[in-house]
Amino acid sequence: MRRAALPALVVAASLLVAACGSGESAITAGQDDPADTDADNDAVATDDADASTPDSTPDDAGDETDGTSPTDSGDETDGGDETTASTPDTTPTEVSLDEYPACPTDALDGADGPVEITYWHGMTADNEEALQFVTEQYNASQDRVVVELQNQGGYLEVIDKYYQSGASGRPDLVMFPEYGFQQAIDSETIVPVEACVRDAGFDTAVIQPSAIQAYSTAGVQWGMPFNVSNPILYYNELIFEAAGLDPDQPPTTFDELRAMSQQIVDSGAASYGIALDTNIDSGGGWFIEQWFANAGELFVDNGNGREALPTEVLFDQATGVEIVTFLRDMVADGLAVNVGDNAGGSDNFLKMADAADPAAMTIGTSAGLGTVINVLGSGLVEGLTPDDVGVGGLPGPSAEQTAIVGGAANYVVAGDDPEVVAAAWDFLTYLISPEVQSEWAVRTGYLPIVDQAIELEPLATTYANDPRFRVAYTQLANSPNDLAHAGPQIGPHRQVRDETAAALAAIYNGADIESTLAAAAATSNALLQQYIALNG
């Protein structure tokens, strides 16, 4: 094994962080210093943006107790009082959109000249370059619309600036991450994409159902998915070979992850099987929600928040205890290493690059795959080529590897000029066209949301020659159309993730699992109630 080559992965890790949007730790939209939950809460949004998010401060608690790891079968985990997932009602009853802003998609026909629109996004590094490329291609392909890209620095910065701006200061099109979905709806500043779809007679059947489902609620699609991702397993094939493991067979379940980590450690090929973290956008928040879906369980009540605003989190019940117990035991038994908050998003990759005590695997977003491969292909990492890095689906409680939609969607901002609204819609349809999705997926590592894109160049050749790019796509395509895999729809979503992340950090440091999760759930439930009071 060429362990000496690993420190150069620091370069790849740093670029990966930049590629995946904001590298900051958690903040709440419009707030720099969250207050205690017992304090009075001010609305997040200003002017005519009405969606308000309550404040919170994470709690730590307790002593450690033992537990059992989640089941490895494809059956639903016994969740006690938990609400299990169900298939959404697909009855073709069209919901009235009369109360929402209209989307006159033919308004461009009456424009006197090119309509200029601004588009706020949070892409950086290679992903920003890819977005610039497809936007320039759009601007050059027609003479009716001119799109001006405005990079706000990251997802959090987009959210902050949007809700702190008045109507005149907002863009015409905005990119919000998946955790900003409910807040976007409640802000009453968005034209539902559903209105555009109906006005134009656009066939959304060409888009992956799970991507549509993620940004729809109560029969209304609000955002148009674009840069879709999910978590994947990155692993060092050289270490797998040194440990006597098949580098073409990464772990698919928690049980396999533990067994392979044990073999890696016992063989001396690496000090740890996997590097974990407690960041809200990964191990402490987003991944936990993914594992709930993989277990077939809801993360919050009211149909994962998609039938009504949620009133109660479910992560303190049986499934949550089992998932966290598995993670805690991996760390306690020396099979995994916790790199902490990982605020910059690179510490888990840096642990793979630790010459003294490396980890063989880590979990990260599929959106960073293109950057990692590009960096390795540039020769910056001596002795380690792109072919030495393996990619697998996210190991989880179930034998079936599934995922919920991550990344972001684009939203049409409501305004007084119908030509601008129509122009934003025109650009949206371009971004999700098979040709653009094919190019976008190859340049970034985001997965295509239109199935036809995988049949077109350059993606067809990339998928044929490099199956790693297809892992996230297959993982999402294999996911069932149920409320668990729609993902939780939560107003104070990031603040709830703050609570799970703080709880997991405390548990890694020896806190009791059940009481710590219960305390985090109590704080989260208070946040949900406050959000309902402000927005319900």
PDB file of C-alpha atoms in Angstrom, residues 190-420:
ATOM      1  CA  ILE A 190     -42.053  32.541  -4.784  1.00  0.00           C
ATOM      2  CA  VAL A 191     -43.992  31.690  -7.925  1.00  0.00           C
ATOM      3  CA  PRO A 192     -44.736  27.967  -7.644  1.00  0.00           C
ATOM      4  CA  VAL A 193     -43.113  26.133 -10.525  1.00  0.00           C
ATOM      5  CA  GLU A 194     -46.405  24.249 -10.725  1.00  0.00           C
ATOM      6  CA  ALA A 195     -47.989  27.428 -12.115  1.00  0.00           C
ATOM      7  CA  CYS A 196     -45.395  27.558 -14.893  1.00  0.00           C
ATOM      8  CA  VAL A 197     -45.712  23.852 -15.603  1.00  0.00           C
ATOM      9  CA  ARG A 198     -49.462  24.108 -16.054  1.00  0.00           C
ATOM     10  CA  ASP A 199     -49.374  27.322 -18.061  1.00  0.00           C
ATOM     11  CA  ALA A 200     -46.774  25.942 -20.476  1.00  0.00           C
ATOM     12  CA  GLY A 201     -48.200  22.424 -20.603  1.00  0.00           C
ATOM     13  CA  PHE A 202     -44.761  21.147 -19.610  1.00  0.00           C
ATOM     14  CA  ASP A 203     -44.461  17.386 -19.097  1.00  0.00           C
ATOM     15  CA  THR A 204     -42.704  16.778 -15.782  1.00  0.00           C
ATOM     16  CA  ALA A 205     -42.843  13.011 -16.382  1.00  0.00           C
ATOM     17  CA  VAL A 206     -39.410  13.339 -18.011  1.00  0.00           C
ATOM     18  CA  ILE A 207     -37.921  14.302 -14.631  1.00  0.00           C
ATOM     19  CA  GLN A 208     -36.956  11.742 -11.991  1.00  0.00           C
ATOM     20  CA  PRO A 209     -40.058  11.302  -9.779  1.00  0.00           C
ATOM     21  CA  SER A 210     -38.014  11.496  -6.568  1.00  0.00           C
ATOM     22  CA  ALA A 211     -36.614  14.879  -7.615  1.00  0.00           C
ATOM     23  CA  ILE A 212     -40.114  16.232  -8.278  1.00  0.00           C
ATOM     24  CA  GLN A 213     -41.400  14.731  -5.039  1.00  0.00           C
ATOM     25  CA  ALA A 214     -38.657  16.395  -3.005  1.00  0.00           C
ATOM     26  CA  TYR A 215     -39.786  19.882  -4.016  1.00  0.00           C
ATOM     27  CA  SER A 216     -43.535  19.305  -4.004  1.00  0.00           C
ATOM     28  CA  THR A 217     -46.123  19.413  -1.264  1.00  0.00           C
ATOM     29  CA  ALA A 218     -49.912  19.258  -1.169  1.00  0.00           C
ATOM     30  CA  GLY A 219     -50.055  18.718  -4.912  1.00  0.00           C
ATOM     31  CA  VAL A 220     -47.948  21.777  -5.762  1.00  0.00           C
ATOM     32  CA  GLN A 221     -44.392  21.747  -7.094  1.00  0.00           C
ATOM     33  CA  TRP A 222     -42.541  24.818  -5.828  1.00  0.00           C
ATOM     34  CA  GLY A 223     -38.940  24.460  -6.946  1.00  0.00           C
ATOM     35  CA  MET A 224     -37.396  23.013 -10.091  1.00  0.00           C
ATOM     36  CA  PRO A 225     -34.658  20.538  -9.131  1.00  0.00           C
ATOM     37  CA  PHE A 226     -31.334  21.205 -10.813  1.00  0.00           C
ATOM     38  CA  ASN A 227     -28.139  20.364  -8.957  1.00  0.00           C
ATOM     39  CA  VAL A 228     -29.215  17.112  -7.333  1.00  0.00           C
ATOM     40  CA  SER A 229     -26.854  15.043  -5.218  1.00  0.00           C
ATOM     41  CA  ASN A 230     -26.795  12.410  -2.510  1.00  0.00           C
ATOM     42  CA  PRO A 231     -24.150  10.946  -0.194  1.00  0.00           C
ATOM     43  CA  ILE A 232     -21.714   8.378  -1.535  1.00  0.00           C
ATOM     44  CA  LEU A 233     -18.876   6.368  -0.060  1.00  0.00           C
ATOM     45  CA  TYR A 234     -15.339   7.375  -1.056  1.00  0.00           C
ATOM     46  CA  TYR A 235     -12.689   4.752  -0.361  1.00  0.00           C
ATOM     47  CA  ASN A 236      -9.024   4.073  -1.024  1.00  0.00           C
ATOM     48  CA  GLU A 237      -8.772   0.965  -3.180  1.00  0.00           C
ATOM     49  CA  LEU A 238      -5.085   0.591  -2.313  1.00  0.00           C
ATOM     50  CA  ILE A 239      -5.966   0.129   1.358  1.00  0.00           C
ATOM     51  CA  PHE A 240      -8.735  -2.317   0.447  1.00  0.00           C
ATOM     52  CA  GLU A 241      -6.238  -4.424  -1.496  1.00  0.00           C
ATOM     53  CA  ALA A 242      -3.699  -4.285   1.339  1.00  0.00           C
ATOM     54  CA  ALA A 243      -6.390  -5.497   3.757  1.00  0.00           C
ATOM     55  CA  GLY A 244      -7.335  -8.396   1.491  1.00  0.00           C
ATOM     56  CA  LEU A 245     -10.671  -6.848   0.492  1.00  0.00           C
ATOM     57  CA  ASP A 246     -12.110  -6.747  -3.003  1.00  0.00           C
ATOM     58  CA  PRO A 247     -11.805  -3.092  -4.151  1.00  0.00           C
ATOM     59  CA  ASP A 248     -14.771  -3.645  -6.454  1.00  0.00           C
ATOM     60  CA  GLN A 249     -17.040  -4.628  -3.560  1.00  0.00           C
ATOM     61  CA  PRO A 250     -17.390  -1.741  -1.066  1.00  0.00           C
ATOM     62  CA  PRO A 251     -19.716  -2.138   1.927  1.00  0.00           C
ATOM     63  CA  THR A 252     -23.414  -1.646   1.243  1.00  0.00           C
ATOM     64  CA  THR A 253     -24.854  -2.053   4.744  1.00  0.00           C
ATOM     65  CA  PHE A 254     -23.943  -1.095   8.287  1.00  0.00           C
ATOM     66  CA  ASP A 255     -23.008  -4.692   9.065  1.00  0.00           C
ATOM     67  CA  GLU A 256     -20.688  -4.875   6.061  1.00  0.00           C
ATOM     68  CA  LEU A 257     -19.194  -1.502   6.928  1.00  0.00           C
ATOM     69  CA  ARG A 258     -18.328  -2.739  10.398  1.00  0.00           C
ATOM     70  CA  ALA A 259     -16.954  -6.066   9.171  1.00  0.00           C
ATOM     71  CA  MET A 260     -14.758  -4.460   6.505  1.00  0.00           C
ATOM     72  CA  SER A 261     -13.554  -1.785   8.918  1.00  0.00           C
ATOM     73  CA  GLN A 262     -12.589  -4.535  11.365  1.00  0.00           C
ATOM     74  CA  GLN A 263     -10.606  -6.337   8.655  1.00  0.00           C
ATOM     75  CA  ILE A 264      -8.841  -3.123   7.619  1.00  0.00           C
ATOM     76  CA  VAL A 265      -7.831  -2.319  11.191  1.00  0.00           C
ATOM     77  CA  ASP A 266      -6.841  -5.885  12.048  1.00  0.00           C
ATOM     78  CA  SER A 267      -4.694  -6.148   8.915  1.00  0.00           C
ATOM     79  CA  GLY A 268      -2.832  -2.928   9.695  1.00  0.00           C
ATOM     80  CA  ALA A 269      -3.661  -1.529   6.265  1.00  0.00           C
ATOM     81  CA  ALA A 270      -5.064   1.599   7.933  1.00  0.00           C
ATOM     82  CA  SER A 271      -5.685   2.812  11.461  1.00  0.00           C
ATOM     83  CA  TYR A 272      -9.434   3.229  10.949  1.00  0.00           C
ATOM     84  CA  GLY A 273     -12.028   1.844   8.637  1.00  0.00           C
ATOM     85  CA  ILE A 274     -13.895   5.105   8.141  1.00  0.00           C
ATOM     86  CA  ALA A 275     -13.738   8.784   9.076  1.00  0.00           C
ATOM     87  CA  LEU A 276     -17.023  10.182  10.424  1.00  0.00           C
ATOM     88  CA  ASP A 277     -18.037  13.681  11.489  1.00  0.00           C
ATOM     89  CA  THR A 278     -20.819  15.544  13.280  1.00  0.00           C
ATOM     90  CA  ASN A 279     -21.395  18.377  10.806  1.00  0.00           C
ATOM     91  CA  ILE A 280     -25.020  19.328  10.207  1.00  0.00           C
ATOM     92  CA  ASP A 281     -24.574  19.043   6.440  1.00  0.00           C
ATOM     93  CA  SER A 282     -23.122  15.553   6.695  1.00  0.00           C
ATOM     94  CA  GLY A 283     -22.717  13.071   9.553  1.00  0.00           C
ATOM     95  CA  GLY A 284     -24.557  15.035  12.214  1.00  0.00           C
ATOM     96  CA  GLY A 285     -27.605  15.975  10.165  1.00  0.00           C
ATOM     97  CA  TRP A 286     -28.041  15.171   6.479  1.00  0.00           C
ATOM     98  CA  PHE A 287     -26.713  11.600   6.718  1.00  0.00           C
ATOM     99  CA  ILE A 288     -28.966  10.811   9.678  1.00  0.00           C
ATOM    100  CA  GLU A 289     -31.992  11.847   7.619  1.00  0.00           C
ATOM    101  CA  GLN A 290     -30.696   9.646   4.782  1.00  0.00           C
ATOM    102  CA  TRP A 291     -30.385   6.660   7.093  1.00  0.00           C
ATOM    103  CA  PHE A 292     -33.928   7.166   8.381  1.00  0.00           C
ATOM    104  CA  ALA A 293     -35.219   7.036   4.814  1.00  0.00           C
ATOM    105  CA  ASN A 294     -33.110   3.970   4.076  1.00  0.00           C
ATOM    106  CA  ALA A 295     -34.705   2.282   7.085  1.00  0.00           C
ATOM    107  CA  GLY A 296     -38.146   3.196   5.721  1.00  0.00           C
ATOM    108  CA  GLU A 297     -38.922   5.521   8.611  1.00  0.00           C
ATOM    109  CA  LEU A 298     -40.141   9.111   8.809  1.00  0.00           C
ATOM    110  CA  PHE A 299     -37.917  11.717  10.431  1.00  0.00           C
ATOM    111  CA  VAL A 300     -40.815  13.958  11.553  1.00  0.00           C
ATOM    112  CA  ASP A 301     -44.560  13.443  11.935  1.00  0.00           C
ATOM    113  CA  ASN A 302     -47.368  14.562   9.607  1.00  0.00           C
ATOM    114  CA  GLY A 303     -46.066  12.486   6.729  1.00  0.00           C
ATOM    115  CA  ASN A 304     -42.501  13.739   7.118  1.00  0.00           C
ATOM    116  CA  GLY A 305     -43.925  17.262   7.202  1.00  0.00           C
ATOM    117  CA  ARG A 306     -45.503  16.882   3.770  1.00  0.00           C
ATOM    118  CA  GLU A 307     -49.112  16.554   4.894  1.00  0.00           C
ATOM    119  CA  ALA A 308     -48.944  19.430   7.371  1.00  0.00           C
ATOM    120  CA  LEU A 309     -46.273  21.375   9.217  1.00  0.00           C
ATOM    121  CA  PRO A 310     -44.544  18.863  11.505  1.00  0.00           C
ATOM    122  CA  THR A 311     -45.154  19.064  15.225  1.00  0.00           C
ATOM    123  CA  GLU A 312     -42.773  16.368  16.434  1.00  0.00           C
ATOM    124  CA  VAL A 313     -39.401  14.912  15.449  1.00  0.00           C
ATOM    125  CA  LEU A 314     -38.959  11.150  15.539  1.00  0.00           C
ATOM    126  CA  PHE A 315     -35.181  10.802  15.740  1.00  0.00           C
ATOM    127  CA  ASP A 316     -35.287  10.000  19.469  1.00  0.00           C
ATOM    128  CA  GLN A 317     -37.297   6.830  18.903  1.00  0.00           C
ATOM    129  CA  ALA A 318     -36.117   3.293  18.094  1.00  0.00           C
ATOM    130  CA  THR A 319     -34.631   3.881  14.636  1.00  0.00           C
ATOM    131  CA  GLY A 320     -32.682   6.928  15.762  1.00  0.00           C
ATOM    132  CA  VAL A 321     -31.341   5.119  18.819  1.00  0.00           C
ATOM    133  CA  GLU A 322     -30.235   2.178  16.676  1.00  0.00           C
ATOM    134  CA  ILE A 323     -28.504   4.348  14.052  1.00  0.00           C
ATOM    135  CA  VAL A 324     -26.669   6.440  16.623  1.00  0.00           C
ATOM    136  CA  THR A 325     -25.736   3.347  18.648  1.00  0.00           C
ATOM    137  CA  PHE A 326     -24.128   1.822  15.569  1.00  0.00           C
ATOM    138  CA  LEU A 327     -22.129   4.993  14.914  1.00  0.00           C
ATOM    139  CA  ARG A 328     -21.110   5.366  18.561  1.00  0.00           C
ATOM    140  CA  ASP A 329     -19.972   1.740  18.752  1.00  0.00           C
ATOM    141  CA  MET A 330     -17.891   2.095  15.591  1.00  0.00           C
ATOM    142  CA  VAL A 331     -16.013   5.004  17.148  1.00  0.00           C
ATOM    143  CA  ALA A 332     -15.806   3.466  20.631  1.00  0.00           C
ATOM    144  CA  ASP A 333     -14.413   0.221  19.225  1.00  0.00           C
ATOM    145  CA  GLY A 334     -11.720   2.010  17.210  1.00  0.00           C
ATOM    146  CA  LEU A 335     -13.162   1.076  13.822  1.00  0.00           C
ATOM    147  CA  ALA A 336     -14.109   4.658  12.978  1.00  0.00           C
ATOM    148  CA  VAL A 337     -12.659   8.020  13.881  1.00  0.00           C
ATOM    149  CA  ASN A 338     -14.768  11.074  14.617  1.00  0.00           C
ATOM    150  CA  VAL A 339     -13.125  14.153  13.099  1.00  0.00           C
ATOM    151  CA  GLY A 340     -15.561  16.466  14.911  1.00  0.00           C
ATOM    152  CA  ASP A 341     -17.661  19.312  13.570  1.00  0.00           C
ATOM    153  CA  ASN A 342     -15.773  19.373  10.277  1.00  0.00           C
ATOM    154  CA  ALA A 343     -16.930  22.950   9.733  1.00  0.00           C
ATOM    155  CA  GLY A 344     -14.801  23.337   6.627  1.00  0.00           C
ATOM    156  CA  GLY A 345     -15.997  20.050   5.192  1.00  0.00           C
ATOM    157  CA  SER A 346     -12.502  18.668   4.583  1.00  0.00           C
ATOM    158  CA  ASP A 347     -11.436  17.080   7.873  1.00  0.00           C
ATOM    159  CA  ASN A 348     -12.841  13.669   6.956  1.00  0.00           C
ATOM    160  CA  PHE A 349     -10.862  13.688   3.698  1.00  0.00           C
ATOM    161  CA  LEU A 350      -7.797  14.943   5.507  1.00  0.00           C
ATOM    162  CA  LYS A 351      -8.062  11.938   7.814  1.00  0.00           C
ATOM    163  CA  MET A 352      -7.835   9.719   4.759  1.00  0.00           C
ATOM    164  CA  ALA A 353      -4.638  11.644   4.008  1.00  0.00           C
ATOM    165  CA  ASP A 354      -3.168  11.211   7.499  1.00  0.00           C
ATOM    166  CA  ALA A 355       0.137   9.424   6.935  1.00  0.00           C
ATOM    167  CA  ALA A 356       0.343   8.287  10.565  1.00  0.00           C
ATOM    168  CA  ASP A 357      -3.239   7.175  11.254  1.00  0.00           C
ATOM    169  CA  PRO A 358      -5.278   7.112   8.036  1.00  0.00           C
ATOM    170  CA  ALA A 359      -8.871   6.071   7.538  1.00  0.00           C
ATOM    171  CA  ALA A 360      -9.711   3.957   4.511  1.00  0.00           C
ATOM    172  CA  MET A 361     -13.145   5.415   3.815  1.00  0.00           C
ATOM    173  CA  THR A 362     -15.323   8.440   4.280  1.00  0.00           C
ATOM    174  CA  ILE A 363     -18.757   9.647   3.177  1.00  0.00           C
ATOM    175  CA  GLY A 364     -19.279  12.786   1.130  1.00  0.00           C
ATOM    176  CA  THR A 365     -21.578  14.380  -1.376  1.00  0.00           C
ATOM    177  CA  SER A 366     -21.630  13.093  -4.947  1.00  0.00           C
ATOM    178  CA  ALA A 367     -21.319  16.743  -6.007  1.00  0.00           C
ATOM    179  CA  GLY A 368     -17.620  16.624  -5.145  1.00  0.00           C
ATOM    180  CA  LEU A 369     -16.776  13.607  -7.288  1.00  0.00           C
ATOM    181  CA  GLY A 370     -15.822  15.584 -10.369  1.00  0.00           C
ATOM    182  CA  THR A 371     -13.454  17.801  -8.413  1.00  0.00           C
ATOM    183  CA  VAL A 372     -11.740  14.881  -6.676  1.00  0.00           C
ATOM    184  CA  ILE A 373     -11.177  13.077  -9.966  1.00  0.00           C
ATOM    185  CA  ASN A 374      -9.942  16.257 -11.670  1.00  0.00           C
ATOM    186  CA  VAL A 375      -7.437  16.953  -8.888  1.00  0.00           C
ATOM    187  CA  LEU A 376      -6.113  13.407  -8.898  1.00  0.00           C
ATOM    188  CA  GLY A 377      -5.915  13.479 -12.686  1.00  0.00           C
ATOM    189  CA  SER A 378      -3.805  16.628 -12.569  1.00  0.00           C
ATOM    190  CA  GLY A 379      -0.979  14.732 -10.917  1.00  0.00           C
ATOM    191  CA  LEU A 380      -1.031  16.789  -7.701  1.00  0.00           C
ATOM    192  CA  VAL A 381      -1.229  13.591  -5.630  1.00  0.00           C
ATOM    193  CA  GLU A 382       1.948  11.622  -6.171  1.00  0.00           C
ATOM    194  CA  GLY A 383       1.414   7.883  -6.432  1.00  0.00           C
ATOM    195  CA  LEU A 384      -2.372   8.095  -6.362  1.00  0.00           C
ATOM    196  CA  THR A 385      -4.371   8.264  -9.553  1.00  0.00           C
ATOM    197  CA  PRO A 386      -8.089   8.772 -10.158  1.00  0.00           C
ATOM    198  CA  ASP A 387      -8.387   5.013 -10.692  1.00  0.00           C
ATOM    199  CA  ASP A 388      -7.261   4.357  -7.113  1.00  0.00           C
ATOM    200  CA  VAL A 389     -10.288   6.047  -5.581  1.00  0.00           C
ATOM    201  CA  GLY A 390     -13.401   3.916  -5.379  1.00  0.00           C
ATOM    202  CA  VAL A 391     -16.985   5.086  -5.033  1.00  0.00           C
ATOM    203  CA  GLY A 392     -19.889   3.164  -3.560  1.00  0.00           C
ATOM    204  CA  GLY A 393     -23.397   3.866  -2.448  1.00  0.00           C
ATOM    205  CA  LEU A 394     -24.165   5.010   1.087  1.00  0.00           C
ATOM    206  CA  PRO A 395     -24.027   2.063   3.519  1.00  0.00           C
ATOM    207  CA  GLY A 396     -27.089   2.010   5.730  1.00  0.00           C
ATOM    208  CA  PRO A 397     -29.558  -0.004   7.815  1.00  0.00           C
ATOM    209  CA  SER A 398     -31.195  -1.658   4.794  1.00  0.00           C
ATOM    210  CA  ALA A 399     -29.776  -4.073   2.263  1.00  0.00           C
ATOM    211  CA  GLU A 400     -31.147  -1.771  -0.442  1.00  0.00           C
ATOM    212  CA  GLN A 401     -29.058   1.327  -1.082  1.00  0.00           C
ATOM    213  CA  THR A 402     -31.435   4.272  -1.403  1.00  0.00           C
ATOM    214  CA  ALA A 403     -31.258   8.020  -0.902  1.00  0.00           C
ATOM    215  CA  ILE A 404     -33.260  11.196  -0.550  1.00  0.00           C
ATOM    216  CA  VAL A 405     -32.613  14.199  -2.766  1.00  0.00           C
ATOM    217  CA  GLY A 406     -29.854  16.556  -1.720  1.00  0.00           C
ATOM    218  CA  GLY A 407     -28.395  19.573  -3.446  1.00  0.00           C
ATOM    219  CA  ALA A 408     -30.657  22.410  -4.492  1.00  0.00           C
ATOM    220  CA  ALA A 409     -33.551  23.575  -6.640  1.00  0.00           C
ATOM    221  CA  ASN A 410     -34.204  26.796  -8.513  1.00  0.00           C
ATOM    222  CA  TYR A 411     -37.148  29.023  -7.612  1.00  0.00           C
ATOM    223  CA  VAL A 412     -38.866  31.697  -9.695  1.00  0.00           C
ATOM    224  CA  VAL A 413     -39.145  34.869  -7.618  1.00  0.00           C
ATOM    225  CA  ALA A 414     -42.506  36.644  -7.725  1.00  0.00           C
ATOM    226  CA  GLY A 415     -42.482  40.118  -9.288  1.00  0.00           C
ATOM    227  CA  ASP A 416     -44.555  42.694 -11.141  1.00  0.00           C
ATOM    228  CA  ASP A 417     -43.090  42.063 -14.592  1.00  0.00           C
ATOM    229  CA  PRO A 418     -44.616  39.002 -16.326  1.00  0.00           C
ATOM    230  CA  GLU A 419     -41.865  39.064 -18.948  1.00  0.00           C
ATOM    231  CA  VAL A 420     -39.244  38.546 -16.247  1.00  0.00           C
TER     232      VAL A 420
END
